[in-house]
Structures are given as structure tokens and as C-alpha cells.
CSV table of C-alpha atoms in Angstrom, one decimal:
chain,number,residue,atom,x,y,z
A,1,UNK,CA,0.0,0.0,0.0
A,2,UNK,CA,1.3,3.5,-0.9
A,3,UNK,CA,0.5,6.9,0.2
A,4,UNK,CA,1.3,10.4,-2.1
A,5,UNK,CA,-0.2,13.3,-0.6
A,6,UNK,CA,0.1,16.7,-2.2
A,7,UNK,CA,-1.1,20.1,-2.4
A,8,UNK,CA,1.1,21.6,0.1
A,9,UNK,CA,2.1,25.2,-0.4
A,10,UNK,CA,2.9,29.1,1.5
A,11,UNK,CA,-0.4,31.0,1.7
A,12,UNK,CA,-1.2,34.1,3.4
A,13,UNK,CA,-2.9,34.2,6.7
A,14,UNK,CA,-6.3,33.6,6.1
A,15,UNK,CA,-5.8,31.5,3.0
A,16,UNK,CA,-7.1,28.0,2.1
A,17,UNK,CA,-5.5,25.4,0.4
A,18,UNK,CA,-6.5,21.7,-0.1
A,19,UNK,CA,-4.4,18.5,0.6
A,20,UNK,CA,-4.8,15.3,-1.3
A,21,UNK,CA,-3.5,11.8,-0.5
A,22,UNK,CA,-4.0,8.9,-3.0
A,23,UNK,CA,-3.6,5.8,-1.6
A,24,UNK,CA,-2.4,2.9,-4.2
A,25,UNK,CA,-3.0,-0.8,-3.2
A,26,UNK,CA,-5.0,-2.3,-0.7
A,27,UNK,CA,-8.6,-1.6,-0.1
A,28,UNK,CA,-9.3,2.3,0.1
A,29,UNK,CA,-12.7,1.7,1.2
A,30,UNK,CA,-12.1,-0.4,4.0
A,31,UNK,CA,-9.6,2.0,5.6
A,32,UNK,CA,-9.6,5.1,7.8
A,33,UNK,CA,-8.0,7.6,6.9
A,34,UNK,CA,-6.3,10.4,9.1
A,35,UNK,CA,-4.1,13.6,8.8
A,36,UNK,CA,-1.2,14.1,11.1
A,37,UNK,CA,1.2,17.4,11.3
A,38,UNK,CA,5.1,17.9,12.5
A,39,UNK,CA,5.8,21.5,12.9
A,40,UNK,CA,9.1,22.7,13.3
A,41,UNK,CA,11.1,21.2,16.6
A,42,UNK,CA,7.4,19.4,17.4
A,43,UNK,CA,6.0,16.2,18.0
A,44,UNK,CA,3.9,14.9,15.3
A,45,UNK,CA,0.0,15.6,15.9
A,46,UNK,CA,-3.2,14.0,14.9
A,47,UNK,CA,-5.1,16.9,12.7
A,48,UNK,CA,-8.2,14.8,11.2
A,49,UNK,CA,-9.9,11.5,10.7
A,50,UNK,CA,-12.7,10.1,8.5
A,51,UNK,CA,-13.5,6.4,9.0
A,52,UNK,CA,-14.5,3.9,6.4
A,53,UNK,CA,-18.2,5.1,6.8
A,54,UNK,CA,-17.8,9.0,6.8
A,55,UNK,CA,-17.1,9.9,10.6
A,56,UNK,CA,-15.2,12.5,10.9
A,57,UNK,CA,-12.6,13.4,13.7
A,58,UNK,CA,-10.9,16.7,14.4
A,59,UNK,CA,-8.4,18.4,17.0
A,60,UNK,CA,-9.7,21.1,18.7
A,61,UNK,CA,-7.2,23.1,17.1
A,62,UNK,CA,-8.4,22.6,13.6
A,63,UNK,CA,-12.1,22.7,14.5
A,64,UNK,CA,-14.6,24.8,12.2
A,65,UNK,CA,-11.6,25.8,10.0
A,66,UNK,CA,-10.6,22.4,8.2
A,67,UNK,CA,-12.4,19.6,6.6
A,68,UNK,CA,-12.0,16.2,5.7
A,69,UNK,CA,-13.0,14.2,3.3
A,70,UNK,CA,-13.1,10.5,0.8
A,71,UNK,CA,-13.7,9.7,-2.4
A,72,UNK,CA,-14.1,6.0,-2.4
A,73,UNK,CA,-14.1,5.8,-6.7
A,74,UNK,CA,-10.2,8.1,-6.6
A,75,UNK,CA,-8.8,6.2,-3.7
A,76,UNK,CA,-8.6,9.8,-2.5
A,77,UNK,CA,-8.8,11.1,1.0
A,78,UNK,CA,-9.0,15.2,1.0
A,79,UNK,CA,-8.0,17.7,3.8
A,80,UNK,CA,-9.8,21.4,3.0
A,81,UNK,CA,-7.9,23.8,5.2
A,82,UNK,CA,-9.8,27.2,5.7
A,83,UNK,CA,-8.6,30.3,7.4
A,84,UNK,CA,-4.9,29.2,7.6
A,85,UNK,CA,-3.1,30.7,10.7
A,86,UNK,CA,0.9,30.6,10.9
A,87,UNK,CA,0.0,28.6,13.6
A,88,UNK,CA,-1.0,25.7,10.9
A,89,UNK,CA,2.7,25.7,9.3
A,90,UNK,CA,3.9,22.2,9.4
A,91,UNK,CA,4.5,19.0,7.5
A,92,UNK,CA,1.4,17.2,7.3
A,93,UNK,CA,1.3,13.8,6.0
A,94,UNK,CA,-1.6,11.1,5.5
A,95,UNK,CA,-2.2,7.9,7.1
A,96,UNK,CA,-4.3,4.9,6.0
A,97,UNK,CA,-5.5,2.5,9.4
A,98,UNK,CA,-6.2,-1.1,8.6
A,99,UNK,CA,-9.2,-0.3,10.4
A,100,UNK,CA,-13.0,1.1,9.2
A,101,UNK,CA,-12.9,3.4,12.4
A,102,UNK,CA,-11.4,6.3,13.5
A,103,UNK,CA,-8.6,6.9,15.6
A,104,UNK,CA,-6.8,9.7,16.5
A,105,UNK,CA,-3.4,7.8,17.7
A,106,UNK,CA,-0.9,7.6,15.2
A,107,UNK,CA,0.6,4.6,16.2
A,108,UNK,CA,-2.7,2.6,14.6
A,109,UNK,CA,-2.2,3.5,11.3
A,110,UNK,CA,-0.5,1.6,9.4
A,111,UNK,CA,0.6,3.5,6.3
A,112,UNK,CA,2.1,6.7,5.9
A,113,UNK,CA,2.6,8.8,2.9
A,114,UNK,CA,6.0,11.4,2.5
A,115,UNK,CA,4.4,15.0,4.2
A,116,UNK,CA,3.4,17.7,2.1
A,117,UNK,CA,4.5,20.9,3.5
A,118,UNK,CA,1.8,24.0,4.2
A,119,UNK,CA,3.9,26.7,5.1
A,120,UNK,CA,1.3,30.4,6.3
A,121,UNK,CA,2.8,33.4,6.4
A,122,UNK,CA,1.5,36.3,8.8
């Protein structure tokens, strides 16, 4: 099973941008899929989930401002970041959990794609 997630980018404050993570292999449907983050000189943390039947999970941090999403037919998980605060600059990469449900502890997924970087300026 691979992971390549893309979309990363610099934006302004208050900017949106879109991440995408196509997962080859396996069986996309039966998967959940979560976003993580490492910011600079930080521990990797959980941003989003969506399980295997649409549930959606989200740090507090991220709350109201980002969404996340599947498309089932693209082997495509989606993470819609709205109002982007410098705050949000980090490496974020996708994982895909053996598992239909959601979890926000990385050490259950079992795939990881490379980290696309969002980088917010002030």
C-alpha cells in the first residue's frame, strides 16, 4: 500500500489550500484515513480522521476551520484547510489504518505517505 499526498504550499494568513492523499493498493474503502502534522522542533500531531463510513474526527485546534473528506471511486482522502493561521505551518502527512474506524493515535495507522508541506505566512 502506498501513500502520495500533495497540495502543500505558502499561503497568506487567512488563506485555504487543499491537501490530497492517494492511496495505491489495498482496499481504500475499507480504511480510515487520518491527517497528522510535525511542525518545526514538534512532536507529530493528529489533525483529522474520517472512518470507512464517513465519521469525521478533528483536534480542537483545527475545529470549524478544516475539513476532511473520501472519495471512495479516486482512492482519495481530501483535507480542506480554511482560514490558515501561521500557527497551521507544518508538514502534514496522511495515514491509512487497517481499520473502518477512527482513531486519533498515530501509532494505529499503518501506512504513511512522505508529508506535504503548508507553510502560512502572517
Amino acid at each position: 500500500v502506498q501513500l502520495q499526498a500533495s497540495g502543500g504550499g505558502l499561503v497568506q494568513a487567512g488563506g485555504s489550500l487543499r491537501l490530497s492523499c492517494v492511496v495505491s493498493g489495498g482496499t481504500f474503502n475499507r480504511y480510515a484515513m487520518g491527517w497528522f502534522r510535525q511542525a518545526p522542533g514538534k512532536e507529530r500531531e493528529f489533525v483529522a480522521a474520517i472512518s470507512s463510513t464517513q465519521f469525521t474526527h478533528f483536534a480542537d485546534s483545527v475545529k470549524g476551520r478544516f475539513t476532511i473528506s473520501r472519495d471512495n471511486s479516486n482512492n482519495t482522502a481530501l483535507l480542506q484547510m480554511n482560514n490558515l493561521k501561521p500557527e497551521d505551518t507544518a508538514v502534514y502527512y496522511c495515514a491509512a489504518e487497517n481499520y473502518p474506524g477512527v482513531d486519533t493515535r498515530e501509532s494505529k495507522y499503518d501506512y504513511w505517505g512522505q508529508g506535504t508541506l503548508v507553510t502560512v505566512s502572517s
